């Protein structure tokens, strides 16, 4: 079946503008994650949604970052008043979390954000 | 706090040479350890996980709790192994978020 998809694949914006990044997880996956991949910094956890539970926002770097997950499926990551340091590849992953069991995270292709 | 350290940013070897990508972790409990790989222009994907004790594409990794390490090894590197490799840890039971290292770029030359 289809894997995790993300859109757009590339986004170039001007400093100070708002951007929205979209993630479509694998159908039926209850967990959804956002990570940021920066050169030399590896993958940085941003936010995690699991079912109907309150999201874990502990990785969001500032209050300019927010995310929603509507209907337990599609998620949107919003960055307000973008700064040049926000330039990175934003990765989305989803997994089927089983009670007491391990789960594999499946990653999307990412959105490359460039803030000029 | 949990942390994953990959000390090498770049590892360059010749085809047929042994490879060891180092990974050390910091976590007080019993973690789950993973290796993820990202080939050029492809998405990040799971390579192997320690609980499976499997060999994927000739790679193996053993969790050493005494040394808090989870090094990735392959006896004979192939050119197609060239990629970015990330070690990752999942700590708290039932908590799915992964903590990643900064990654090691493996370059295998002919």
XYZ file of C-alpha atoms in Angstrom:
226
model
C 0.000 0.000 0.000
C 0.931 3.647 -0.065
C 3.523 4.883 2.346
C 3.678 8.124 4.269
C 3.331 11.097 1.960
C 4.271 14.710 2.547
C 3.589 17.903 0.695
C 5.029 20.052 -0.626
C 8.313 18.333 -1.372
C 10.064 21.695 -1.478
C 9.083 25.035 -0.045
C 10.951 28.293 -0.418
C 9.670 31.198 1.602
C 10.726 34.606 2.752
C 11.720 35.341 6.305
C 8.686 36.319 8.347
C 6.143 34.384 6.310
C 4.048 31.522 7.667
C 4.271 28.037 6.162
C 2.185 24.885 6.412
C 3.585 21.422 5.857
C 1.295 18.449 5.352
C 1.665 14.791 6.247
C -0.541 11.896 5.199
C 0.290 8.868 7.349
C -0.166 5.240 6.428
C -3.815 4.329 6.714
C -4.616 2.813 10.081
C -1.486 4.015 11.814
C -2.377 5.503 15.160
C 0.854 7.331 15.867
C 2.300 10.246 13.912
C 5.595 12.003 14.462
C 7.289 15.118 13.149
C 11.069 15.418 13.063
C 13.416 18.048 11.722
C 16.570 17.030 9.865
C 19.271 19.661 9.735
C 22.735 19.372 8.266
C 25.087 18.200 10.973
C 22.314 17.972 13.566
C 20.718 14.669 12.713
C 17.042 14.189 13.379
C 15.394 16.290 16.019
C 12.045 15.241 17.458
C 9.367 17.909 17.241
C 5.941 16.527 18.130
C 4.126 13.207 18.553
C 0.447 12.327 18.192
C -0.971 9.055 19.482
C -4.627 8.293 18.948
C -6.873 10.644 20.885
C -4.278 11.456 23.518
C -2.910 14.935 23.994
C 0.094 15.396 21.706
C 3.610 15.438 23.067
C 4.891 18.868 22.065
C 8.083 18.712 24.073
C 10.319 18.916 21.006
C 8.882 22.051 19.450
C 11.711 24.614 19.429
C 9.557 27.706 19.919
C 5.968 28.894 20.090
C 6.176 29.719 16.394
C 5.813 26.000 15.754
C 2.497 24.206 16.066
C 0.894 21.078 14.669
C -2.535 19.585 14.335
C -3.807 16.173 13.470
C -7.354 16.153 12.187
C -9.574 13.108 12.442
C -6.676 10.986 13.613
C -5.147 11.025 10.161
C -3.657 13.964 8.259
C -1.349 16.298 10.140
C -0.266 19.847 9.439
C 2.868 21.423 10.869
C 2.696 25.208 10.892
C 5.649 27.514 11.306
C 4.768 31.147 11.885
C 7.061 34.082 11.140
C 9.715 31.820 9.662
C 13.374 32.473 10.390
C 16.421 31.421 8.421
C 17.344 28.904 11.116
C 14.077 27.099 10.372
C 15.545 25.953 7.066
C 15.718 22.157 7.212
C 14.048 19.000 5.981
C 10.906 18.270 7.943
C 10.152 14.570 8.201
C 6.915 12.930 9.136
C 6.627 9.333 10.299
C 3.771 7.107 11.316
C 3.506 3.811 13.148
C 0.987 1.317 14.396
C 1.467 1.295 18.126
C 0.520 -1.995 19.679
C -0.139 -2.299 23.392
C 2.994 -3.544 25.104
C 4.685 -4.112 21.776
C 7.301 -2.479 19.634
C 6.414 -0.538 16.558
C 8.299 0.510 13.464
C 8.202 4.109 12.325
C 7.745 4.598 8.592
C 9.054 7.867 7.259
C 7.810 10.124 4.531
C 10.072 11.699 1.906
C 10.230 14.974 3.772
C 9.603 18.612 2.949
C 12.686 20.700 2.293
C 12.061 24.167 3.696
C 14.282 27.048 2.680
C 13.815 30.399 4.346
C 15.433 33.260 2.471
C 17.738 12.167 29.788
C 18.426 9.910 26.875
C 21.130 10.581 24.354
C 22.628 8.873 21.299
C 26.161 9.597 20.179
C 27.616 8.731 16.802
C 31.199 9.944 17.014
C 31.990 9.747 13.311
C 30.394 12.145 10.849
C 32.022 10.378 7.914
C 33.449 6.918 7.445
C 35.195 6.147 4.180
C 36.243 2.599 3.282
C 37.115 0.559 0.225
C 34.851 -2.100 -1.192
C 35.404 -5.401 0.578
C 36.763 -3.826 3.754
C 35.063 -4.371 7.118
C 32.839 -1.621 8.413
C 31.933 -0.596 11.940
C 29.673 2.364 12.567
C 29.835 3.354 16.186
C 26.871 4.207 18.373
C 26.858 4.885 22.109
C 23.825 5.736 24.154
C 22.928 7.172 27.489
C 19.801 5.881 29.192
C 19.181 4.660 32.714
C 16.693 1.911 31.894
C 16.464 -0.793 29.260
C 16.335 0.859 25.862
C 15.365 -0.345 22.446
C 18.030 0.417 19.874
C 17.616 0.815 16.131
C 19.656 1.570 13.067
C 18.017 3.601 10.311
C 19.513 4.174 6.864
C 18.946 6.846 4.244
C 20.240 6.135 0.752
C 20.718 9.007 -1.672
C 17.381 10.513 -2.711
C 15.443 7.943 -0.725
C 13.486 8.182 2.477
C 14.737 7.163 5.868
C 14.059 3.500 6.552
C 14.592 1.018 9.325
C 17.652 -1.177 8.829
C 17.534 -3.288 11.945
C 16.524 -3.321 15.588
C 18.307 -5.021 18.434
C 15.336 -7.027 19.682
C 15.075 -8.827 16.360
C 18.684 -10.041 16.470
C 18.651 -10.192 12.708
C 21.112 -9.542 9.918
C 19.910 -7.220 7.207
C 21.937 -6.705 4.013
C 24.856 -8.307 5.819
C 24.736 -5.811 8.685
C 24.526 -6.848 12.320
C 24.468 -4.921 15.568
C 24.771 -6.196 19.108
C 23.521 -4.299 22.102
C 26.252 -4.108 24.726
C 24.662 -2.833 27.909
C 27.956 -2.782 29.776
C 29.508 -0.425 27.259
C 26.166 1.186 26.358
C 26.924 0.631 22.713
C 25.098 -0.602 19.641
C 27.713 -0.595 16.915
C 26.710 -1.544 13.364
C 29.027 -3.964 11.608
C 29.468 -5.552 8.218
C 32.409 -7.780 7.343
C 32.680 -6.806 3.670
C 31.393 -3.412 2.557
C 29.711 -2.965 -0.820
C 29.422 0.217 -2.874
C 25.649 0.105 -2.497
C 26.085 0.419 1.268
C 27.036 4.060 0.801
C 24.414 6.012 2.716
C 23.666 7.997 5.848
C 23.217 5.813 8.917
C 21.404 6.902 12.050
C 21.391 5.129 15.380
C 18.214 5.640 17.406
C 16.957 4.838 20.880
C 13.516 4.396 22.333
C 13.534 4.574 26.069
C 10.464 4.689 28.234
C 8.269 1.656 27.756
C 5.180 2.485 25.775
C 6.609 5.792 24.634
C 7.259 5.657 20.953
C 9.369 8.694 20.203
C 12.873 7.970 18.984
C 16.003 9.838 19.949
C 18.413 9.886 17.029
C 22.132 10.351 16.799
C 23.520 12.893 14.368
C 24.286 10.243 11.798
C 27.340 8.825 10.076
C 27.866 9.059 6.338
C 29.343 5.844 5.003
C 31.184 6.090 1.702
C 32.328 2.869 0.080
C 34.790 3.370 -2.753
C 35.481 0.831 -5.525
